[in-house]
Amino acid sequence: MPTKKEHNTSVNLHLGAQLNPATSNSTAMSDKPDISEVTSFDKTKLKKTETEEKNTLPTKETIDQEKAG
């Protein structure tokens, strides 16, 4: 039966092997994002929209009036 220290070391080594990307068996991944879909995107398929501001912030005068009243 391994001692507590030996057991902890083996668990750490086992978990470390799973978490270390250098030793992982998965396919190699790049740090660079895949932008192939972005470069081939057709902007003409987008709908035209009109934006309107719904929640305007109160002016300083309005705030002062509410504080005074």
PDB file of N, CA and C in Angstrom:
ATOM      1  N   MET A   1       0.861  -1.181   0.000  1.00  0.00           N
ATOM      2  CA  MET A   1       0.000   0.000   0.000  1.00  0.00           C
ATOM      3  C   MET A   1       0.900   1.234   0.000  1.00  0.00           C
ATOM      4  N   PRO A   2       0.689   2.167  -0.950  1.00  0.00           N
ATOM      5  CA  PRO A   2       1.536   3.360  -0.994  1.00  0.00           C
ATOM      6  C   PRO A   2       1.221   4.288   0.173  1.00  0.00           C
ATOM      7  N   THR A   3       2.244   5.019   0.562  1.00  0.00           N
ATOM      8  CA  THR A   3       2.038   5.997   1.627  1.00  0.00           C
ATOM      9  C   THR A   3       1.216   7.149   1.067  1.00  0.00           C
ATOM     10  N   LYS A   4       0.742   8.017   1.959  1.00  0.00           N
ATOM     11  CA  LYS A   4      -0.083   9.143   1.522  1.00  0.00           C
ATOM     12  C   LYS A   4       0.703  10.046   0.571  1.00  0.00           C
ATOM     13  N   LYS A   5       1.979  10.270   0.883  1.00  0.00           N
ATOM     14  CA  LYS A   5       2.804  11.129   0.031  1.00  0.00           C
ATOM     15  C   LYS A   5       2.992  10.491  -1.346  1.00  0.00           C
ATOM     16  N   GLU A   6       3.256   9.196  -1.390  1.00  0.00           N
ATOM     17  CA  GLU A   6       3.429   8.511  -2.668  1.00  0.00           C
ATOM     18  C   GLU A   6       2.131   8.552  -3.478  1.00  0.00           C
ATOM     19  N   HIS A   7       1.013   8.366  -2.796  1.00  0.00           N
ATOM     20  CA  HIS A   7      -0.279   8.390  -3.478  1.00  0.00           C
ATOM     21  C   HIS A   7      -0.539   9.776  -4.076  1.00  0.00           C
ATOM     22  N   ASN A   8      -0.299  10.839  -3.305  1.00  0.00           N
ATOM     23  CA  ASN A   8      -0.509  12.200  -3.801  1.00  0.00           C
ATOM     24  C   ASN A   8       0.380  12.491  -4.999  1.00  0.00           C
ATOM     25  N   THR A   9       1.618  12.022  -4.958  1.00  0.00           N
ATOM     26  CA  THR A   9       2.539  12.242  -6.066  1.00  0.00           C
ATOM     27  C   THR A   9       2.036  11.541  -7.318  1.00  0.00           C
ATOM     28  N   SER A  10       1.572  10.317  -7.185  1.00  0.00           N
ATOM     29  CA  SER A  10       1.093   9.591  -8.356  1.00  0.00           C
ATOM     30  C   SER A  10      -0.178  10.225  -8.910  1.00  0.00           C
ATOM     31  N   VAL A  11      -1.040  10.726  -8.036  1.00  0.00           N
ATOM     32  CA  VAL A  11      -2.254  11.402  -8.505  1.00  0.00           C
ATOM     33  C   VAL A  11      -1.877  12.676  -9.243  1.00  0.00           C
ATOM     34  N   ASN A  12      -0.954  13.461  -8.689  1.00  0.00           N
ATOM     35  CA  ASN A  12      -0.522  14.692  -9.342  1.00  0.00           C
ATOM     36  C   ASN A  12       0.109  14.404 -10.697  1.00  0.00           C
ATOM     37  N   LEU A  13       0.924  13.374 -10.778  1.00  0.00           N
ATOM     38  CA  LEU A  13       1.549  13.028 -12.048  1.00  0.00           C
ATOM     39  C   LEU A  13       0.497  12.595 -13.059  1.00  0.00           C
ATOM     40  N   HIS A  14      -0.465  11.816 -12.596  1.00  0.00           N
ATOM     41  CA  HIS A  14      -1.520  11.341 -13.486  1.00  0.00           C
ATOM     42  C   HIS A  14      -2.355  12.512 -14.002  1.00  0.00           C
ATOM     43  N   LEU A  15      -2.777  13.404 -13.124  1.00  0.00           N
ATOM     44  CA  LEU A  15      -3.576  14.550 -13.540  1.00  0.00           C
ATOM     45  C   LEU A  15      -2.760  15.514 -14.387  1.00  0.00           C
ATOM     46  N   GLY A  16      -1.512  15.702 -14.040  1.00  0.00           N
ATOM     47  CA  GLY A  16      -0.653  16.594 -14.803  1.00  0.00           C
ATOM     48  C   GLY A  16      -0.500  16.124 -16.236  1.00  0.00           C
ATOM     49  N   ALA A  17      -0.420  14.830 -16.450  1.00  0.00           N
ATOM     50  CA  ALA A  17      -0.287  14.292 -17.793  1.00  0.00           C
ATOM     51  C   ALA A  17      -1.547  14.570 -18.607  1.00  0.00           C
ATOM     52  N   GLN A  18      -2.709  14.568 -17.951  1.00  0.00           N
ATOM     53  CA  GLN A  18      -3.950  14.837 -18.668  1.00  0.00           C
ATOM     54  C   GLN A  18      -4.104  16.317 -18.994  1.00  0.00           C
ATOM     55  N   LEU A  19      -3.610  17.183 -18.132  1.00  0.00           N
ATOM     56  CA  LEU A  19      -3.816  18.608 -18.312  1.00  0.00           C
ATOM     57  C   LEU A  19      -2.728  19.278 -19.144  1.00  0.00           C
ATOM     58  N   ASN A  20      -1.593  18.646 -19.294  1.00  0.00           N
ATOM     59  CA  ASN A  20      -0.484  19.244 -20.024  1.00  0.00           C
ATOM     60  C   ASN A  20      -0.724  19.098 -21.524  1.00  0.00           C
ATOM     61  N   PRO A  21      -0.910  20.207 -22.252  1.00  0.00           N
ATOM     62  CA  PRO A  21      -1.190  20.095 -23.681  1.00  0.00           C
ATOM     63  C   PRO A  21      -0.036  19.509 -24.484  1.00  0.00           C
ATOM     64  N   ALA A  22       1.173  19.625 -23.988  1.00  0.00           N
ATOM     65  CA  ALA A  22       2.319  19.103 -24.726  1.00  0.00           C
ATOM     66  C   ALA A  22       2.299  17.583 -24.770  1.00  0.00           C
ATOM     67  N   THR A  23       1.734  16.950 -23.748  1.00  0.00           N
ATOM     68  CA  THR A  23       1.713  15.492 -23.703  1.00  0.00           C
ATOM     69  C   THR A  23       0.355  14.933 -24.077  1.00  0.00           C
ATOM     70  N   SER A  24      -0.564  15.773 -24.478  1.00  0.00           N
ATOM     71  CA  SER A  24      -1.908  15.331 -24.812  1.00  0.00           C
ATOM     72  C   SER A  24      -1.893  14.575 -26.136  1.00  0.00           C
ATOM     73  N   ASN A  25      -2.790  13.601 -26.260  1.00  0.00           N
ATOM     74  CA  ASN A  25      -2.885  12.820 -27.487  1.00  0.00           C
ATOM     75  C   ASN A  25      -3.823  13.463 -28.504  1.00  0.00           C
ATOM     76  N   SER A  26      -4.458  14.583 -28.157  1.00  0.00           N
ATOM     77  CA  SER A  26      -5.390  15.228 -29.074  1.00  0.00           C
ATOM     78  C   SER A  26      -4.620  15.908 -30.206  1.00  0.00           C
ATOM     79  N   THR A  27      -5.372  16.320 -31.216  1.00  0.00           N
ATOM     80  CA  THR A  27      -4.737  16.983 -32.351  1.00  0.00           C
ATOM     81  C   THR A  27      -4.149  18.313 -31.919  1.00  0.00           C
ATOM     82  N   ALA A  28      -3.113  18.733 -32.606  1.00  0.00           N
ATOM     83  CA  ALA A  28      -2.435  19.983 -32.253  1.00  0.00           C
ATOM     84  C   ALA A  28      -3.345  21.157 -32.579  1.00  0.00           C
ATOM     85  N   MET A  29      -3.469  22.089 -31.626  1.00  0.00           N
ATOM     86  CA  MET A  29      -4.299  23.271 -31.827  1.00  0.00           C
ATOM     87  C   MET A  29      -3.402  24.498 -31.849  1.00  0.00           C
ATOM     88  N   SER A  30      -3.768  25.438 -32.679  1.00  0.00           N
ATOM     89  CA  SER A  30      -3.007  26.671 -32.790  1.00  0.00           C
ATOM     90  C   SER A  30      -3.582  27.712 -31.846  1.00  0.00           C
ATOM     91  N   ASP A  31      -2.732  28.641 -31.410  1.00  0.00           N
ATOM     92  CA  ASP A  31      -3.203  29.746 -30.585  1.00  0.00           C
ATOM     93  C   ASP A  31      -3.912  30.797 -31.434  1.00  0.00           C
ATOM     94  N   LYS A  32      -3.716  30.739 -32.743  1.00  0.00           N
ATOM     95  CA  LYS A  32      -4.330  31.711 -33.638  1.00  0.00           C
ATOM     96  C   LYS A  32      -5.785  31.309 -33.908  1.00  0.00           C
ATOM     97  N   PRO A  33      -6.695  32.275 -33.906  1.00  0.00           N
ATOM     98  CA  PRO A  33      -8.098  31.944 -34.184  1.00  0.00           C
ATOM     99  C   PRO A  33      -8.304  31.605 -35.656  1.00  0.00           C
ATOM    100  N   ASP A  34      -9.305  30.786 -35.924  1.00  0.00           N
ATOM    101  CA  ASP A  34      -9.648  30.417 -37.292  1.00  0.00           C
ATOM    102  C   ASP A  34     -10.572  31.495 -37.851  1.00  0.00           C
ATOM    103  N   ILE A  35     -10.082  32.280 -38.787  1.00  0.00           N
ATOM    104  CA  ILE A  35     -10.878  33.377 -39.339  1.00  0.00           C
ATOM    105  C   ILE A  35     -11.330  33.092 -40.765  1.00  0.00           C
ATOM    106  N   SER A  36     -11.301  31.848 -41.186  1.00  0.00           N
ATOM    107  CA  SER A  36     -11.674  31.519 -42.558  1.00  0.00           C
ATOM    108  C   SER A  36     -13.131  31.876 -42.842  1.00  0.00           C
ATOM    109  N   GLU A  37     -14.033  31.675 -41.880  1.00  0.00           N
ATOM    110  CA  GLU A  37     -15.436  32.032 -42.081  1.00  0.00           C
ATOM    111  C   GLU A  37     -15.614  33.541 -42.159  1.00  0.00           C
ATOM    112  N   VAL A  38     -14.830  34.281 -41.411  1.00  0.00           N
ATOM    113  CA  VAL A  38     -14.952  35.739 -41.405  1.00  0.00           C
ATOM    114  C   VAL A  38     -14.504  36.318 -42.741  1.00  0.00           C
ATOM    115  N   THR A  39     -13.428  35.814 -43.275  1.00  0.00           N
ATOM    116  CA  THR A  39     -12.911  36.357 -44.534  1.00  0.00           C
ATOM    117  C   THR A  39     -13.828  36.037 -45.710  1.00  0.00           C
ATOM    118  N   SER A  40     -14.578  34.938 -45.640  1.00  0.00           N
ATOM    119  CA  SER A  40     -15.458  34.573 -46.750  1.00  0.00           C
ATOM    120  C   SER A  40     -16.902  35.020 -46.528  1.00  0.00           C
ATOM    121  N   PHE A  41     -17.170  35.808 -45.497  1.00  0.00           N
ATOM    122  CA  PHE A  41     -18.532  36.247 -45.175  1.00  0.00           C
ATOM    123  C   PHE A  41     -19.030  37.265 -46.199  1.00  0.00           C
ATOM    124  N   ASP A  42     -20.271  37.095 -46.652  1.00  0.00           N
ATOM    125  CA  ASP A  42     -20.862  37.994 -47.639  1.00  0.00           C
ATOM    126  C   ASP A  42     -21.717  39.046 -46.928  1.00  0.00           C
ATOM    127  N   LYS A  43     -21.229  40.284 -46.881  1.00  0.00           N
ATOM    128  CA  LYS A  43     -21.929  41.368 -46.183  1.00  0.00           C
ATOM    129  C   LYS A  43     -23.229  41.760 -46.882  1.00  0.00           C
ATOM    130  N   THR A  44     -23.355  41.451 -48.165  1.00  0.00           N
ATOM    131  CA  THR A  44     -24.562  41.845 -48.894  1.00  0.00           C
ATOM    132  C   THR A  44     -25.788  41.061 -48.436  1.00  0.00           C
ATOM    133  N   LYS A  45     -25.607  39.967 -47.739  1.00  0.00           N
ATOM    134  CA  LYS A  45     -26.732  39.167 -47.249  1.00  0.00           C
ATOM    135  C   LYS A  45     -27.334  39.728 -45.959  1.00  0.00           C
ATOM    136  N   LEU A  46     -26.692  40.738 -45.386  1.00  0.00           N
ATOM    137  CA  LEU A  46     -27.205  41.328 -44.150  1.00  0.00           C
ATOM    138  C   LEU A  46     -28.382  42.247 -44.444  1.00  0.00           C
ATOM    139  N   LYS A  47     -29.331  42.284 -43.507  1.00  0.00           N
ATOM    140  CA  LYS A  47     -30.468  43.193 -43.646  1.00  0.00           C
ATOM    141  C   LYS A  47     -30.056  44.585 -43.191  1.00  0.00           C
ATOM    142  N   LYS A  48     -30.630  45.590 -43.830  1.00  0.00           N
ATOM    143  CA  LYS A  48     -30.397  46.969 -43.403  1.00  0.00           C
ATOM    144  C   LYS A  48     -31.286  47.240 -42.195  1.00  0.00           C
ATOM    145  N   THR A  49     -30.735  47.877 -41.181  1.00  0.00           N
ATOM    146  CA  THR A  49     -31.512  48.200 -39.987  1.00  0.00           C
ATOM    147  C   THR A  49     -31.344  49.662 -39.632  1.00  0.00           C
ATOM    148  N   GLU A  50     -32.354  50.192 -39.016  1.00  0.00           N
ATOM    149  CA  GLU A  50     -32.315  51.554 -38.502  1.00  0.00           C
ATOM    150  C   GLU A  50     -32.290  51.457 -36.987  1.00  0.00           C
ATOM    151  N   THR A  51     -31.298  52.043 -36.383  1.00  0.00           N
ATOM    152  CA  THR A  51     -31.218  52.010 -34.925  1.00  0.00           C
ATOM    153  C   THR A  51     -31.754  53.312 -34.363  1.00  0.00           C
ATOM    154  N   GLU A  52     -32.433  53.196 -33.233  1.00  0.00           N
ATOM    155  CA  GLU A  52     -32.907  54.395 -32.566  1.00  0.00           C
ATOM    156  C   GLU A  52     -32.627  54.253 -31.076  1.00  0.00           C
ATOM    157  N   GLU A  53     -32.235  55.355 -30.501  1.00  0.00           N
ATOM    158  CA  GLU A  53     -31.886  55.360 -29.086  1.00  0.00           C
ATOM    159  C   GLU A  53     -33.174  55.385 -28.274  1.00  0.00           C
ATOM    160  N   LYS A  54     -33.336  54.413 -27.386  1.00  0.00           N
ATOM    161  CA  LYS A  54     -34.567  54.311 -26.612  1.00  0.00           C
ATOM    162  C   LYS A  54     -34.432  54.913 -25.220  1.00  0.00           C
ATOM    163  N   ASN A  55     -33.335  54.671 -24.560  1.00  0.00           N
ATOM    164  CA  ASN A  55     -33.149  55.134 -23.187  1.00  0.00           C
ATOM    165  C   ASN A  55     -32.082  56.216 -23.155  1.00  0.00           C
ATOM    166  N   THR A  56     -32.523  57.439 -23.209  1.00  0.00           N
ATOM    167  CA  THR A  56     -31.562  58.536 -23.160  1.00  0.00           C
ATOM    168  C   THR A  56     -31.250  58.868 -21.709  1.00  0.00           C
ATOM    169  N   LEU A  57     -30.059  59.306 -21.464  1.00  0.00           N
ATOM    170  CA  LEU A  57     -29.663  59.703 -20.120  1.00  0.00           C
ATOM    171  C   LEU A  57     -30.198  61.097 -19.829  1.00  0.00           C
ATOM    172  N   PRO A  58     -30.588  61.348 -18.592  1.00  0.00           N
ATOM    173  CA  PRO A  58     -31.095  62.683 -18.260  1.00  0.00           C
ATOM    174  C   PRO A  58     -29.973  63.714 -18.298  1.00  0.00           C
ATOM    175  N   THR A  59     -30.342  64.934 -18.626  1.00  0.00           N
ATOM    176  CA  THR A  59     -29.357  66.017 -18.657  1.00  0.00           C
ATOM    177  C   THR A  59     -29.069  66.475 -17.233  1.00  0.00           C
ATOM    178  N   LYS A  60     -28.038  67.252 -17.086  1.00  0.00           N
ATOM    179  CA  LYS A  60     -27.676  67.771 -15.763  1.00  0.00           C
ATOM    180  C   LYS A  60     -28.804  68.631 -15.205  1.00  0.00           C
ATOM    181  N   GLU A  61     -29.447  69.397 -16.075  1.00  0.00           N
ATOM    182  CA  GLU A  61     -30.553  70.255 -15.647  1.00  0.00           C
ATOM    183  C   GLU A  61     -31.718  69.424 -15.103  1.00  0.00           C
ATOM    184  N   THR A  62     -32.041  68.337 -15.774  1.00  0.00           N
ATOM    185  CA  THR A  62     -33.130  67.473 -15.325  1.00  0.00           C
ATOM    186  C   THR A  62     -32.817  66.877 -13.959  1.00  0.00           C
ATOM    187  N   ILE A  63     -31.599  66.448 -13.763  1.00  0.00           N
ATOM    188  CA  ILE A  63     -31.187  65.877 -12.475  1.00  0.00           C
ATOM    189  C   ILE A  63     -31.283  66.930 -11.380  1.00  0.00           C
ATOM    190  N   ASP A  64     -30.815  68.142 -11.677  1.00  0.00           N
ATOM    191  CA  ASP A  64     -30.875  69.227 -10.689  1.00  0.00           C
ATOM    192  C   ASP A  64     -32.324  69.571 -10.339  1.00  0.00           C
ATOM    193  N   GLN A  65     -33.216  69.571 -11.333  1.00  0.00           N
ATOM    194  CA  GLN A  65     -34.631  69.863 -11.080  1.00  0.00           C
ATOM    195  C   GLN A  65     -35.258  68.798 -10.183  1.00  0.00           C
ATOM    196  N   GLU A  66     -34.924  67.525 -10.427  1.00  0.00           N
ATOM    197  CA  GLU A  66     -35.489  66.447  -9.616  1.00  0.00           C
ATOM    198  C   GLU A  66     -34.960  66.495  -8.189  1.00  0.00           C
ATOM    199  N   LYS A  67     -33.693  66.871  -8.027  1.00  0.00           N
ATOM    200  CA  LYS A  67     -33.125  66.990  -6.679  1.00  0.00           C
ATOM    201  C   LYS A  67     -33.784  68.133  -5.917  1.00  0.00           C
ATOM    202  N   ALA A  68     -34.046  69.241  -6.603  1.00  0.00           N
ATOM    203  CA  ALA A  68     -34.627  70.421  -5.954  1.00  0.00           C
ATOM    204  C   ALA A  68     -36.118  70.216  -5.656  1.00  0.00           C
ATOM    205  N   GLY A  69     -36.804  69.472  -6.471  1.00  0.00           N
ATOM    206  CA  GLY A  69     -38.259  69.352  -6.353  1.00  0.00           C
ATOM    207  C   GLY A  69     -38.703  68.230  -5.564  1.00  0.00           C
TER     208      GLY A  69
END
